[in-house]
PDB file of C-alpha atoms in Angstrom:
ATOM      1  CA  MET A  53     -76.358  61.930  72.304  1.00 52.00           C
ATOM      2  CA  ALA A  54     -74.034  61.043  69.449  1.00 59.00           C
ATOM      3  CA  ALA A  55     -73.944  57.548  67.965  1.00 59.00           C
ATOM      4  CA  SER A  56     -70.715  55.507  68.467  1.00 63.00           C
ATOM      5  CA  VAL A  57     -69.318  53.948  65.422  1.00 58.00           C
ATOM      6  CA  CYS A  58     -67.546  50.601  65.488  1.00 62.00           C
ATOM      7  CA  HIS A  59     -64.243  50.616  63.499  1.00 60.00           C
ATOM      8  CA  SER A  60     -63.970  47.013  63.312  1.00 57.00           C
ATOM      9  CA  CYS A  61     -67.403  46.749  61.594  1.00 59.00           C
ATOM     10  CA  ALA A  62     -66.134  49.269  59.005  1.00 63.00           C
ATOM     11  CA  GLN A  63     -63.606  46.853  57.638  1.00 75.00           C
ATOM     12  CA  LEU A  64     -64.415  44.538  54.575  1.00 76.00           C
ATOM     13  CA  PRO A  65     -65.030  40.831  55.308  1.00 77.00           C
ATOM     14  CA  PRO A  66     -62.447  38.218  54.055  1.00 80.00           C
ATOM     15  CA  SER A  67     -62.192  37.730  50.352  1.00 76.00           C
ATOM     16  CA  PHE A  68     -63.815  34.277  50.403  1.00 72.00           C
ATOM     17  CA  LEU A  69     -66.987  35.807  51.725  1.00 76.00           C
ATOM     18  CA  LEU A  70     -67.299  38.344  48.960  1.00 75.00           C
ATOM     19  CA  PRO A  71     -69.371  37.764  45.931  1.00 74.00           C
ATOM     20  CA  ARG A  72     -67.335  36.493  42.731  1.00 70.00           C
ATOM     21  CA  VAL A  73     -67.157  39.002  39.966  1.00 64.00           C
ATOM     22  CA  ASN A  74     -66.337  37.575  36.524  1.00 61.00           C
ATOM     23  CA  VAL A  75     -63.976  39.885  34.685  1.00 55.00           C
ATOM     24  CA  SER A  76     -63.347  39.005  31.035  1.00 57.00           C
ATOM     25  CA  THR A  77     -59.910  39.848  29.641  1.00 56.00           C
ATOM     26  CA  ILE A  78     -59.755  40.396  25.896  1.00 58.00           C
ATOM     27  CA  SER A  79     -56.329  39.648  24.259  1.00 57.00           C
ATOM     28  CA  LYS A  80     -55.160  42.040  21.671  1.00 60.00           C
ATOM     29  CA  ARG A  81     -53.554  40.350  18.730  1.00 63.00           C
ATOM     30  CA  SER A  82     -50.894  42.242  16.793  1.00 66.00           C
ATOM     31  CA  ILE A  83     -47.395  41.627  15.237  1.00 70.00           C
ATOM     32  CA  LYS A  84     -45.884  44.205  17.564  1.00 71.00           C
ATOM     33  CA  SER A  85     -44.155  42.460  20.568  1.00 69.00           C
ATOM     34  CA  ILE A  86     -45.711  43.470  23.892  1.00 70.00           C
ATOM     35  CA  SER A  87     -42.409  42.851  25.732  1.00 74.00           C
ATOM     36  CA  THR A  88     -39.765  45.504  26.138  1.00 73.00           C
ATOM     37  CA  PRO A  89     -36.892  44.968  23.713  1.00 69.00           C
ATOM     38  CA  ARG A  90     -33.504  43.984  24.860  1.00 71.00           C
ATOM     39  CA  GLN A  91     -30.820  46.463  24.708  1.00 65.00           C
ATOM     40  CA  SER A  92     -28.191  45.565  22.022  1.00 66.00           C
ATOM     41  CA  ARG A  93     -24.861  44.731  23.362  1.00 62.00           C
ATOM     42  CA  TYR A  94     -23.160  46.108  20.289  1.00 61.00           C
ATOM     43  CA  LYS A  95     -22.139  49.588  19.322  1.00 58.00           C
ATOM     44  CA  GLN A  96     -22.239  50.810  22.953  1.00 59.00           C
ATOM     45  CA  GLY A  97     -19.978  53.695  24.171  1.00 61.00           C
ATOM     46  CA  GLN A  98     -18.882  56.891  22.741  1.00 64.00           C
ATOM     47  CA  GLY A  99     -16.862  57.552  19.675  1.00 65.00           C
ATOM     48  CA  LEU A 100     -17.438  54.197  18.056  1.00 63.00           C
ATOM     49  CA  PRO A 101     -18.003  54.291  14.189  1.00 62.00           C
ATOM     50  CA  ARG A 102     -21.513  53.543  12.884  1.00 60.00           C
ATOM     51  CA  LEU A 103     -21.957  51.554   9.801  1.00 61.00           C
ATOM     52  CA  GLU A 104     -23.626  53.224   6.876  1.00 73.00           C
ATOM     53  CA  THR A 105     -25.609  51.648   4.240  1.00 73.00           C
ATOM     54  CA  SER A 106     -25.771  54.433   1.613  1.00 74.00           C
ATOM     55  CA  THR A 107     -24.170  54.231  -1.779  1.00 78.00           C
ATOM     56  CA  ALA A 108     -21.884  57.200  -0.918  1.00 78.00           C
ATOM     57  CA  ALA A 109     -20.495  55.338   2.076  1.00 81.00           C
ATOM     58  CA  ALA A 110     -19.960  52.108   0.145  1.00 85.00           C
ATOM     59  CA  LEU A 111     -17.868  54.102  -2.420  1.00 85.00           C
ATOM     60  CA  GLU A 112     -15.978  55.890   0.272  1.00 85.00           C
ATOM     61  CA  ARG A 113     -15.139  52.588   1.767  1.00 86.00           C
ATOM     62  CA  LYS A 114     -13.983  51.270  -1.556  1.00 88.00           C
ATOM     63  CA  ALA A 115     -12.023  54.405  -2.344  1.00 89.00           C
ATOM     64  CA  TYR A 116      -8.811  53.098  -0.946  1.00 89.00           C
ATOM     65  CA  THR A 117      -8.635  50.343  -3.654  1.00 90.00           C
ATOM     66  CA  THR A 118     -10.173  52.377  -6.492  1.00 92.00           C
ATOM     67  CA  PRO A 119      -7.504  53.436  -9.208  1.00 93.00           C
ATOM     68  CA  LEU A 120      -6.835  57.233  -9.562  1.00 92.00           C
ATOM     69  CA  ARG A 121      -6.861  57.023 -13.257  1.00 93.00           C
ATOM     70  CA  THR A 122      -8.371  54.836 -16.081  1.00 94.00           C
ATOM     71  CA  GLY A 123      -6.699  51.743 -17.479  1.00 95.00           C
ATOM     72  CA  ALA A 124      -6.116  50.762 -21.148  1.00 96.00           C
ATOM     73  CA  LEU A 125      -6.902  48.088 -23.636  1.00 96.00           C
ATOM     74  CA  GLY A 126      -4.260  46.002 -25.544  1.00 96.00           C
ATOM     75  CA  THR A 127      -3.911  42.816 -27.690  1.00 96.00           C
ATOM     76  CA  LYS A 128      -1.645  40.152 -26.647  1.00 97.00           C
ATOM     77  CA  LYS A 129       0.816  39.410 -29.393  1.00 96.00           C
ATOM     78  CA  GLY A 130       2.973  36.681 -27.858  1.00 95.00           C
ATOM     79  CA  MET A 131       5.961  36.125 -25.627  1.00 96.00           C
ATOM     80  CA  SER A 132       9.617  36.874 -26.050  1.00 95.00           C
ATOM     81  CA  ALA A 133      12.657  37.358 -23.714  1.00 95.00           C
ATOM     82  CA  LEU A 134      14.866  40.133 -22.688  1.00 93.00           C
ATOM     83  CA  TYR A 135      18.459  40.063 -21.241  1.00 91.00           C
ATOM     84  CA  ASP A 136      19.529  42.071 -18.450  1.00 82.00           C
ATOM     85  CA  THR A 137      22.727  43.978 -19.539  1.00 81.00           C
ATOM     86  CA  GLU A 138      24.000  44.034 -15.906  1.00 83.00           C
ATOM     87  CA  THR A 139      23.444  40.556 -14.836  1.00 85.00           C
ATOM     88  CA  GLY A 140      23.030  38.789 -18.032  1.00 88.00           C
ATOM     89  CA  ARG A 141      19.895  36.980 -16.935  1.00 92.00           C
ATOM     90  CA  ARG A 142      17.346  35.951 -19.616  1.00 94.00           C
ATOM     91  CA  GLN A 143      13.848  37.183 -18.520  1.00 93.00           C
ATOM     92  CA  ALA A 144      10.713  35.873 -20.257  1.00 95.00           C
ATOM     93  CA  CYS A 145       8.182  38.668 -21.072  1.00 96.00           C
ATOM     94  CA  THR A 146       4.718  39.189 -22.812  1.00 96.00           C
ATOM     95  CA  ILE A 147       4.294  41.688 -25.587  1.00 97.00           C
ATOM     96  CA  VAL A 148       1.129  43.676 -25.461  1.00 97.00           C
ATOM     97  CA  GLN A 149       0.143  46.228 -28.454  1.00 96.00           C
ATOM     98  CA  MET A 150      -2.367  49.017 -28.076  1.00 95.00           C
ATOM     99  CA  ASP A 151      -4.378  49.763 -31.087  1.00 93.00           C
ATOM    100  CA  ARG A 152      -6.205  53.249 -31.260  1.00 94.00           C
ATOM    101  CA  VAL A 153      -7.254  53.134 -27.688  1.00 95.00           C
ATOM    102  CA  GLN A 154      -9.531  56.171 -27.112  1.00 95.00           C
ATOM    103  CA  VAL A 155     -11.974  57.577 -24.406  1.00 95.00           C
ATOM    104  CA  VAL A 156     -15.550  57.033 -25.602  1.00 95.00           C
ATOM    105  CA  ALA A 157     -17.792  58.147 -22.579  1.00 95.00           C
ATOM    106  CA  HIS A 158     -17.881  59.077 -18.969  1.00 94.00           C
ATOM    107  CA  LYS A 159     -19.940  57.779 -16.017  1.00 94.00           C
ATOM    108  CA  THR A 160     -20.468  60.229 -13.045  1.00 93.00           C
ATOM    109  CA  ARG A 161     -21.756  59.943  -9.569  1.00 91.00           C
ATOM    110  CA  GLU A 162     -24.540  62.384 -10.208  1.00 91.00           C
ATOM    111  CA  GLN A 163     -26.007  60.254 -13.165  1.00 92.00           C
ATOM    112  CA  ASN A 164     -24.791  56.853 -12.628  1.00 91.00           C
ATOM    113  CA  GLY A 165     -23.724  56.572  -8.971  1.00 89.00           C
ATOM    114  CA  TYR A 166     -20.008  56.200  -9.684  1.00 91.00           C
ATOM    115  CA  TYR A 167     -17.199  57.476 -11.629  1.00 94.00           C
ATOM    116  CA  ALA A 168     -15.907  55.504 -14.687  1.00 95.00           C
ATOM    117  CA  VAL A 169     -14.283  55.960 -17.950  1.00 96.00           C
ATOM    118  CA  GLN A 170     -15.570  53.919 -21.069  1.00 96.00           C
ATOM    119  CA  VAL A 171     -12.592  53.185 -23.160  1.00 96.00           C
ATOM    120  CA  GLY A 172     -12.688  51.507 -26.781  1.00 95.00           C
ATOM    121  CA  SER A 173      -9.890  50.015 -28.892  1.00 95.00           C
ATOM    122  CA  GLY A 174      -9.490  48.938 -32.577  1.00 94.00           C
ATOM    123  CA  TRP A 175     -11.944  49.718 -35.480  1.00 94.00           C
ATOM    124  CA  LYS A 176     -15.164  48.179 -36.522  1.00 94.00           C
ATOM    125  CA  HIS A 177     -17.017  48.703 -39.704  1.00 95.00           C
ATOM    126  CA  PRO A 178     -20.236  50.684 -39.200  1.00 94.00           C
ATOM    127  CA  SER A 179     -22.104  48.006 -41.099  1.00 94.00           C
ATOM    128  CA  ASN A 180     -21.303  45.629 -38.335  1.00 95.00           C
ATOM    129  CA  VAL A 181     -22.477  47.579 -35.476  1.00 94.00           C
ATOM    130  CA  THR A 182     -25.950  48.005 -34.105  1.00 94.00           C
ATOM    131  CA  ARG A 183     -27.863  51.219 -34.597  1.00 95.00           C
ATOM    132  CA  PRO A 184     -28.087  52.008 -30.841  1.00 95.00           C
ATOM    133  CA  LEU A 185     -24.219  51.572 -30.424  1.00 95.00           C
ATOM    134  CA  LEU A 186     -23.675  53.657 -33.532  1.00 95.00           C
ATOM    135  CA  GLY A 187     -25.719  56.545 -32.022  1.00 95.00           C
ATOM    136  CA  HIS A 188     -23.821  56.156 -28.939  1.00 94.00           C
ATOM    137  CA  TYR A 189     -20.471  56.581 -30.919  1.00 95.00           C
ATOM    138  CA  ALA A 190     -21.971  59.427 -32.979  1.00 95.00           C
ATOM    139  CA  GLU A 191     -23.016  61.213 -29.982  1.00 94.00           C
ATOM    140  CA  HIS A 192     -19.561  61.449 -28.560  1.00 93.00           C
ATOM    141  CA  GLY A 193     -17.829  61.946 -31.773  1.00 93.00           C
ATOM    142  CA  VAL A 194     -15.855  58.531 -31.916  1.00 94.00           C
ATOM    143  CA  SER A 195     -15.480  56.032 -34.501  1.00 94.00           C
ATOM    144  CA  PRO A 196     -17.026  52.613 -33.828  1.00 95.00           C
ATOM    145  CA  LYS A 197     -14.713  50.389 -31.760  1.00 95.00           C
ATOM    146  CA  ARG A 198     -13.883  46.728 -31.756  1.00 95.00           C
ATOM    147  CA  HIS A 199     -13.874  46.566 -27.923  1.00 96.00           C
ATOM    148  CA  LEU A 200     -15.528  48.571 -25.362  1.00 96.00           C
ATOM    149  CA  VAL A 201     -14.627  48.350 -21.615  1.00 96.00           C
ATOM    150  CA  GLU A 202     -15.369  50.607 -18.649  1.00 96.00           C
ATOM    151  CA  PHE A 203     -12.645  51.340 -16.066  1.00 96.00           C
ATOM    152  CA  LYS A 204     -13.690  52.701 -12.610  1.00 95.00           C
ATOM    153  CA  VAL A 205     -11.906  55.686 -11.078  1.00 94.00           C
ATOM    154  CA  ARG A 206     -11.885  57.244  -7.537  1.00 92.00           C
ATOM    155  CA  ASP A 207     -13.235  60.819  -8.396  1.00 89.00           C
ATOM    156  CA  GLU A 208     -13.628  63.293 -11.362  1.00 91.00           C
ATOM    157  CA  ARG A 209     -10.009  64.035 -11.489  1.00 90.00           C
ATOM    158  CA  GLY A 210      -9.530  60.673 -13.293  1.00 90.00           C
ATOM    159  CA  LEU A 211     -11.989  61.417 -15.981  1.00 92.00           C
ATOM    160  CA  LEU A 212     -10.038  62.091 -19.194  1.00 91.00           C
ATOM    161  CA  GLY A 213     -11.708  64.133 -22.013  1.00 92.00           C
ATOM    162  CA  ILE A 214     -13.797  62.254 -24.414  1.00 93.00           C
ATOM    163  CA  GLY A 215     -12.033  61.466 -27.554  1.00 92.00           C
ATOM    164  CA  GLU A 216      -8.513  61.414 -26.017  1.00 93.00           C
ATOM    165  CA  MET A 217      -6.067  58.846 -27.237  1.00 93.00           C
ATOM    166  CA  ILE A 218      -4.320  56.481 -24.748  1.00 94.00           C
ATOM    167  CA  GLY A 219      -0.896  55.264 -26.069  1.00 93.00           C
ATOM    168  CA  ALA A 220       1.658  53.065 -24.634  1.00 93.00           C
ATOM    169  CA  GLY A 221       3.296  55.975 -22.880  1.00 92.00           C
ATOM    170  CA  TRP A 222       0.281  55.809 -20.389  1.00 94.00           C
ATOM    171  CA  PHE A 223       2.413  53.395 -18.579  1.00 94.00           C
ATOM    172  CA  HIS A 224       6.071  53.878 -17.736  1.00 92.00           C
ATOM    173  CA  GLU A 225       8.903  51.442 -17.330  1.00 92.00           C
ATOM    174  CA  GLY A 226       9.362  49.953 -13.720  1.00 91.00           C
ATOM    175  CA  GLN A 227       5.671  50.454 -12.657  1.00 93.00           C
ATOM    176  CA  TYR A 228       3.386  47.552 -11.745  1.00 96.00           C
ATOM    177  CA  VAL A 229       0.137  46.758 -13.411  1.00 96.00           C
ATOM    178  CA  ASP A 230      -2.716  44.327 -13.082  1.00 96.00           C
ATOM    179  CA  ALA A 231      -3.478  42.511 -16.393  1.00 97.00           C
ATOM    180  CA  LYS A 232      -6.813  40.965 -17.034  1.00 97.00           C
ATOM    181  CA  ALA A 233      -7.662  38.423 -19.811  1.00 96.00           C
ATOM    182  CA  ASN A 234      -9.866  35.572 -20.479  1.00 96.00           C
ATOM    183  CA  SER A 235      -8.141  32.213 -20.142  1.00 95.00           C
ATOM    184  CA  ARG A 236      -7.693  29.686 -22.925  1.00 95.00           C
ATOM    185  CA  GLY A 237     -10.656  27.411 -23.074  1.00 94.00           C
ATOM    186  CA  MET A 238      -9.916  23.728 -22.485  1.00 93.00           C
ATOM    187  CA  GLY A 239     -13.411  22.362 -23.213  1.00 95.00           C
ATOM    188  CA  PHE A 240     -14.982  19.744 -21.199  1.00 97.00           C
ATOM    189  CA  ALA A 241     -12.492  18.256 -18.665  1.00 96.00           C
ATOM    190  CA  GLY A 242     -12.597  15.551 -16.073  1.00 94.00           C
ATOM    191  CA  GLY A 243     -12.068  15.868 -12.394  1.00 94.00           C
ATOM    192  CA  MET A 244      -8.331  14.979 -12.411  1.00 94.00           C
ATOM    193  CA  LYS A 245      -7.427  17.608 -15.087  1.00 95.00           C
ATOM    194  CA  ARG A 246      -9.759  20.242 -13.972  1.00 95.00           C
ATOM    195  CA  HIS A 247      -9.262  20.053 -10.147  1.00 95.00           C
ATOM    196  CA  GLY A 248      -6.223  17.929  -9.771  1.00 94.00           C
ATOM    197  CA  PHE A 249      -8.165  14.818  -8.196  1.00 94.00           C
ATOM    198  CA  LYS A 250      -5.825  11.971  -7.396  1.00 92.00           C
ATOM    199  CA  GLY A 251      -7.982   9.248  -9.127  1.00 90.00           C
ATOM    200  CA  GLN A 252      -8.846   5.845  -8.126  1.00 89.00           C
ATOM    201  CA  PRO A 253      -6.222   3.083  -7.403  1.00 89.00           C
ATOM    202  CA  ALA A 254      -4.889   1.264 -10.428  1.00 87.00           C
ATOM    203  CA  SER A 255      -5.556  -2.171  -9.046  1.00 81.00           C
ATOM    204  CA  HIS A 256      -7.154  -3.969  -6.058  1.00 81.00           C
ATOM    205  CA  GLY A 257     -10.667  -4.257  -7.121  1.00 85.00           C
ATOM    206  CA  VAL A 258     -11.073  -1.056  -9.222  1.00 87.00           C
ATOM    207  CA  SER A 259     -12.300  -1.898 -12.717  1.00 87.00           C
ATOM    208  CA  LEU A 260     -12.768   0.801 -15.457  1.00 89.00           C
ATOM    209  CA  THR A 261     -13.178   3.723 -12.956  1.00 89.00           C
ATOM    210  CA  HIS A 262      -9.349   4.705 -12.506  1.00 92.00           C
ATOM    211  CA  ARG A 263     -10.071   8.393 -13.529  1.00 92.00           C
ATOM    212  CA  ALA A 264     -13.565   8.608 -12.254  1.00 92.00           C
ATOM    213  CA  MET A 265     -14.574  11.350  -9.766  1.00 90.00           C
ATOM    214  CA  GLY A 266     -15.984   9.008  -7.151  1.00 88.00           C
ATOM    215  CA  SER A 267     -18.658   9.816  -4.731  1.00 88.00           C
ATOM    216  CA  ALA A 268     -20.553  13.062  -5.358  1.00 89.00           C
ATOM    217  CA  GLY A 269     -22.090  13.381  -1.775  1.00 86.00           C
ATOM    218  CA  GLN A 270     -23.524  11.627   1.057  1.00 85.00           C
ATOM    219  CA  GLY A 271     -26.590   9.488   1.453  1.00 81.00           C
ATOM    220  CA  GLN A 272     -29.642  10.186   3.657  1.00 80.00           C
ATOM    221  CA  GLY A 273     -27.641  11.847   6.508  1.00 77.00           C
ATOM    222  CA  GLY A 274     -26.419  14.525   4.034  1.00 76.00           C
ATOM    223  CA  GLY A 275     -29.743  15.531   2.608  1.00 79.00           C
ATOM    224  CA  SER A 276     -29.503  13.119  -0.438  1.00 84.00           C
ATOM    225  CA  ARG A 277     -28.262  15.801  -2.675  1.00 88.00           C
ATOM    226  CA  VAL A 278     -25.223  17.276  -4.382  1.00 90.00           C
ATOM    227  CA  LEU A 279     -23.975  20.219  -2.253  1.00 89.00           C
ATOM    228  CA  PRO A 280     -23.530  23.540  -4.179  1.00 92.00           C
ATOM    229  CA  GLY A 281     -20.068  24.028  -5.178  1.00 92.00           C
ATOM    230  CA  LYS A 282     -19.066  20.474  -5.527  1.00 93.00           C
ATOM    231  CA  LYS A 283     -16.003  20.107  -7.680  1.00 94.00           C
ATOM    232  CA  MET A 284     -17.033  17.990 -10.629  1.00 95.00           C
ATOM    233  CA  PRO A 285     -16.085  17.511 -14.348  1.00 95.00           C
ATOM    234  CA  GLY A 286     -17.228  20.392 -16.553  1.00 95.00           C
ATOM    235  CA  ARG A 287     -16.075  23.109 -18.852  1.00 96.00           C
ATOM    236  CA  MET A 288     -12.480  24.181 -18.093  1.00 95.00           C
ATOM    237  CA  GLY A 289     -11.029  27.657 -18.660  1.00 94.00           C
ATOM    238  CA  GLY A 290     -12.583  30.420 -20.795  1.00 94.00           C
ATOM    239  CA  HIS A 291     -13.002  32.754 -17.778  1.00 95.00           C
ATOM    240  CA  GLN A 292     -11.374  36.145 -16.822  1.00 96.00           C
ATOM    241  CA  VAL A 293      -8.078  35.669 -14.808  1.00 96.00           C
ATOM    242  CA  THR A 294      -6.373  38.621 -13.229  1.00 96.00           C
ATOM    243  CA  THR A 295      -2.527  38.625 -12.824  1.00 96.00           C
ATOM    244  CA  GLN A 296      -1.600  41.102 -10.327  1.00 96.00           C
ATOM    245  CA  ASN A 297       1.603  43.037  -9.732  1.00 96.00           C
ATOM    246  CA  VAL A 298       3.142  42.525 -13.322  1.00 96.00           C
ATOM    247  CA  LYS A 299       6.142  44.765 -13.869  1.00 95.00           C
ATOM    248  CA  VAL A 300       6.407  46.957 -17.020  1.00 95.00           C
ATOM    249  CA  MET A 301       9.845  46.111 -18.533  1.00 94.00           C
ATOM    250  CA  LYS A 302       9.783  48.199 -21.713  1.00 94.00           C
ATOM    251  CA  VAL A 303       7.396  50.852 -23.405  1.00 95.00           C
ATOM    252  CA  ASP A 304       7.447  51.726 -27.043  1.00 94.00           C
ATOM    253  CA  ASP A 305       5.104  54.646 -27.467  1.00 92.00           C
ATOM    254  CA  GLU A 306       5.589  54.924 -31.197  1.00 93.00           C
ATOM    255  CA  LYS A 307       4.665  51.452 -31.987  1.00 93.00           C
ATOM    256  CA  GLY A 308       2.178  51.194 -29.007  1.00 94.00           C
ATOM    257  CA  ILE A 309       3.955  48.355 -27.370  1.00 96.00           C
ATOM    258  CA  VAL A 310       4.105  47.476 -23.650  1.00 96.00           C
ATOM    259  CA  VAL A 311       6.438  44.681 -22.571  1.00 96.00           C
ATOM    260  CA  LEU A 312       5.284  43.041 -19.358  1.00 96.00           C
ATOM    261  CA  ASN A 313       7.368  40.797 -17.180  1.00 95.00           C
ATOM    262  CA  GLY A 314       6.454  37.054 -17.139  1.00 94.00           C
ATOM    263  CA  CYS A 315       3.316  35.597 -18.551  1.00 95.00           C
ATOM    264  CA  ILE A 316      -0.342  36.539 -18.450  1.00 95.00           C
ATOM    265  CA  SER A 317      -3.534  34.452 -19.019  1.00 95.00           C
ATOM    266  CA  GLY A 318      -4.937  34.132 -22.588  1.00 94.00           C
ATOM    267  CA  PRO A 319      -4.009  32.925 -25.911  1.00 95.00           C
ATOM    268  CA  ASP A 320      -2.325  35.164 -28.548  1.00 95.00           C
ATOM    269  CA  GLY A 321      -4.616  37.645 -29.926  1.00 95.00           C
ATOM    270  CA  CYS A 322      -6.903  38.092 -26.749  1.00 95.00           C
ATOM    271  CA  LEU A 323      -7.970  41.291 -25.247  1.00 96.00           C
ATOM    272  CA  VAL A 324      -5.942  42.394 -22.231  1.00 97.00           C
ATOM    273  CA  LYS A 325      -7.170  44.985 -19.660  1.00 97.00           C
ATOM    274  CA  LEU A 326      -4.201  46.909 -18.228  1.00 96.00           C
ATOM    275  CA  SER A 327      -4.583  49.057 -15.074  1.00 95.00           C
ATOM    276  CA  ASP A 328      -2.548  50.486 -12.216  1.00 95.00           C
ATOM    277  CA  ALA A 329      -1.858  47.690  -9.661  1.00 95.00           C
ATOM    278  CA  ILE A 330      -4.005  48.017  -6.589  1.00 94.00           C
ATOM    279  CA  LYS A 331      -1.583  46.328  -4.223  1.00 94.00           C
ATOM    280  CA  LYS A 332       1.339  48.672  -5.120  1.00 93.00           C
ATOM    281  CA  PRO A 333       1.785  52.329  -4.519  1.00 92.00           C
ATOM    282  CA  TRP A 334       0.011  54.573  -6.998  1.00 90.00           C
ATOM    283  CA  PRO A 335       2.383  55.894  -9.615  1.00 88.00           C
ATOM    284  CA  GLU A 336       3.057  59.591  -9.390  1.00 83.00           C
ATOM    285  CA  ILE A 337       1.860  60.892 -12.563  1.00 74.00           C
ATOM    286  CA  PRO A 338       0.806  64.585 -13.853  1.00 64.00           C
ATOM    287  CA  LEU A 339      -2.875  65.063 -13.537  1.00 55.00           C
ATOM    288  CA  MET A 340      -4.598  64.929 -16.915  1.00 58.00           C
ATOM    289  CA  THR A 341      -7.332  67.427 -17.717  1.00 46.00           C
ATOM    290  CA  SER A 342     -10.059  67.356 -20.374  1.00 46.00           C
ATOM    291  CA  GLY A 343      -7.757  69.225 -22.606  1.00 45.00           C
ATOM    292  CA  ALA A 344      -4.959  66.669 -22.372  1.00 43.00           C
ATOM    293  CA  GLN A 345      -2.742  69.267 -20.559  1.00 43.00           C
ATOM    294  CA  SER A 346      -0.642  68.273 -17.712  1.00 44.00           C
ATOM    295  CA  VAL A 347      -0.952  70.089 -14.406  1.00 42.00           C
ATOM    296  CA  ALA A 348       2.015  70.765 -12.174  1.00 41.00           C
ATOM    297  CA  GLU A 349       0.633  68.912  -9.281  1.00 49.00           C
ATOM    298  CA  PRO A 350       0.884  64.991  -9.477  1.00 50.00           C
ATOM    299  CA  LEU A 351      -2.009  62.777  -8.883  1.00 53.00           C
ATOM    300  CA  LYS A 352      -1.387  61.165  -5.642  1.00 53.00           C
ATOM    301  CA  ALA A 353      -3.582  59.109  -3.242  1.00 51.00           C
ATOM    302  CA  THR A 354      -5.243  61.187  -0.325  1.00 48.00           C
ATOM    303  CA  ILE A 355      -6.027  58.197   1.844  1.00 44.00           C
TER     304      ILE A 355
END
């Protein structure tokens, strides 16, 4: 006779009647987060541009404001005035003279990561030039220069041949240039002259501090310190200033003179860096090759 099985007896007893089992959990320590990362709410969707961090991408973003050709060096000779023959108006102008401006070397993207032209001007006696710099000039077959400046260009089309001369005819009348020069040094100046502070009152309790700066910062609530960038007395002038969109009024290629409209920074005799204005349309000029021969197609912006 088959034994009968009680189905109710096959079930497990309640949990409070079962013996307790101690299960030890060992936590794993690591720097990696165990939680699922959140999905970024940026850069979602199709067709959105992705930011690039490579050097080539950075140069591509800056290509729109990079000049198509190199600049030139000149010396500020002083200021004069020109009269308009049609209107009779007197217009102040600045005279800049170019002295033996010559291409010394190139910078290429393959070797240096960007395109640039190294330009020198003037002349310097070899005994006053260091030997490493003399070797640099001798390698490229150029005489020692008084000034040596580098101008960035967009691509290899703007690389002039080494040894080529750049005269005043590099710029033409009517175009706009950017003039860079070191401003005249004023020495140590106070806050009223350097930053245009109003100064302290002339009376009503102020004694011997009429031109003083005043407070330099907060007390305990502000950190008991002088915040960076605080306008205070110090050395005034003596730094590079760029004057943009300066119109070329007259060019004398034989004497190497470029006449600019208005005034530019710097005292007489200072070095002036002239380049095509980046906030104006690029001038349509013939493309110059390494042999100093003009090509039929003009050098235009492609962006």
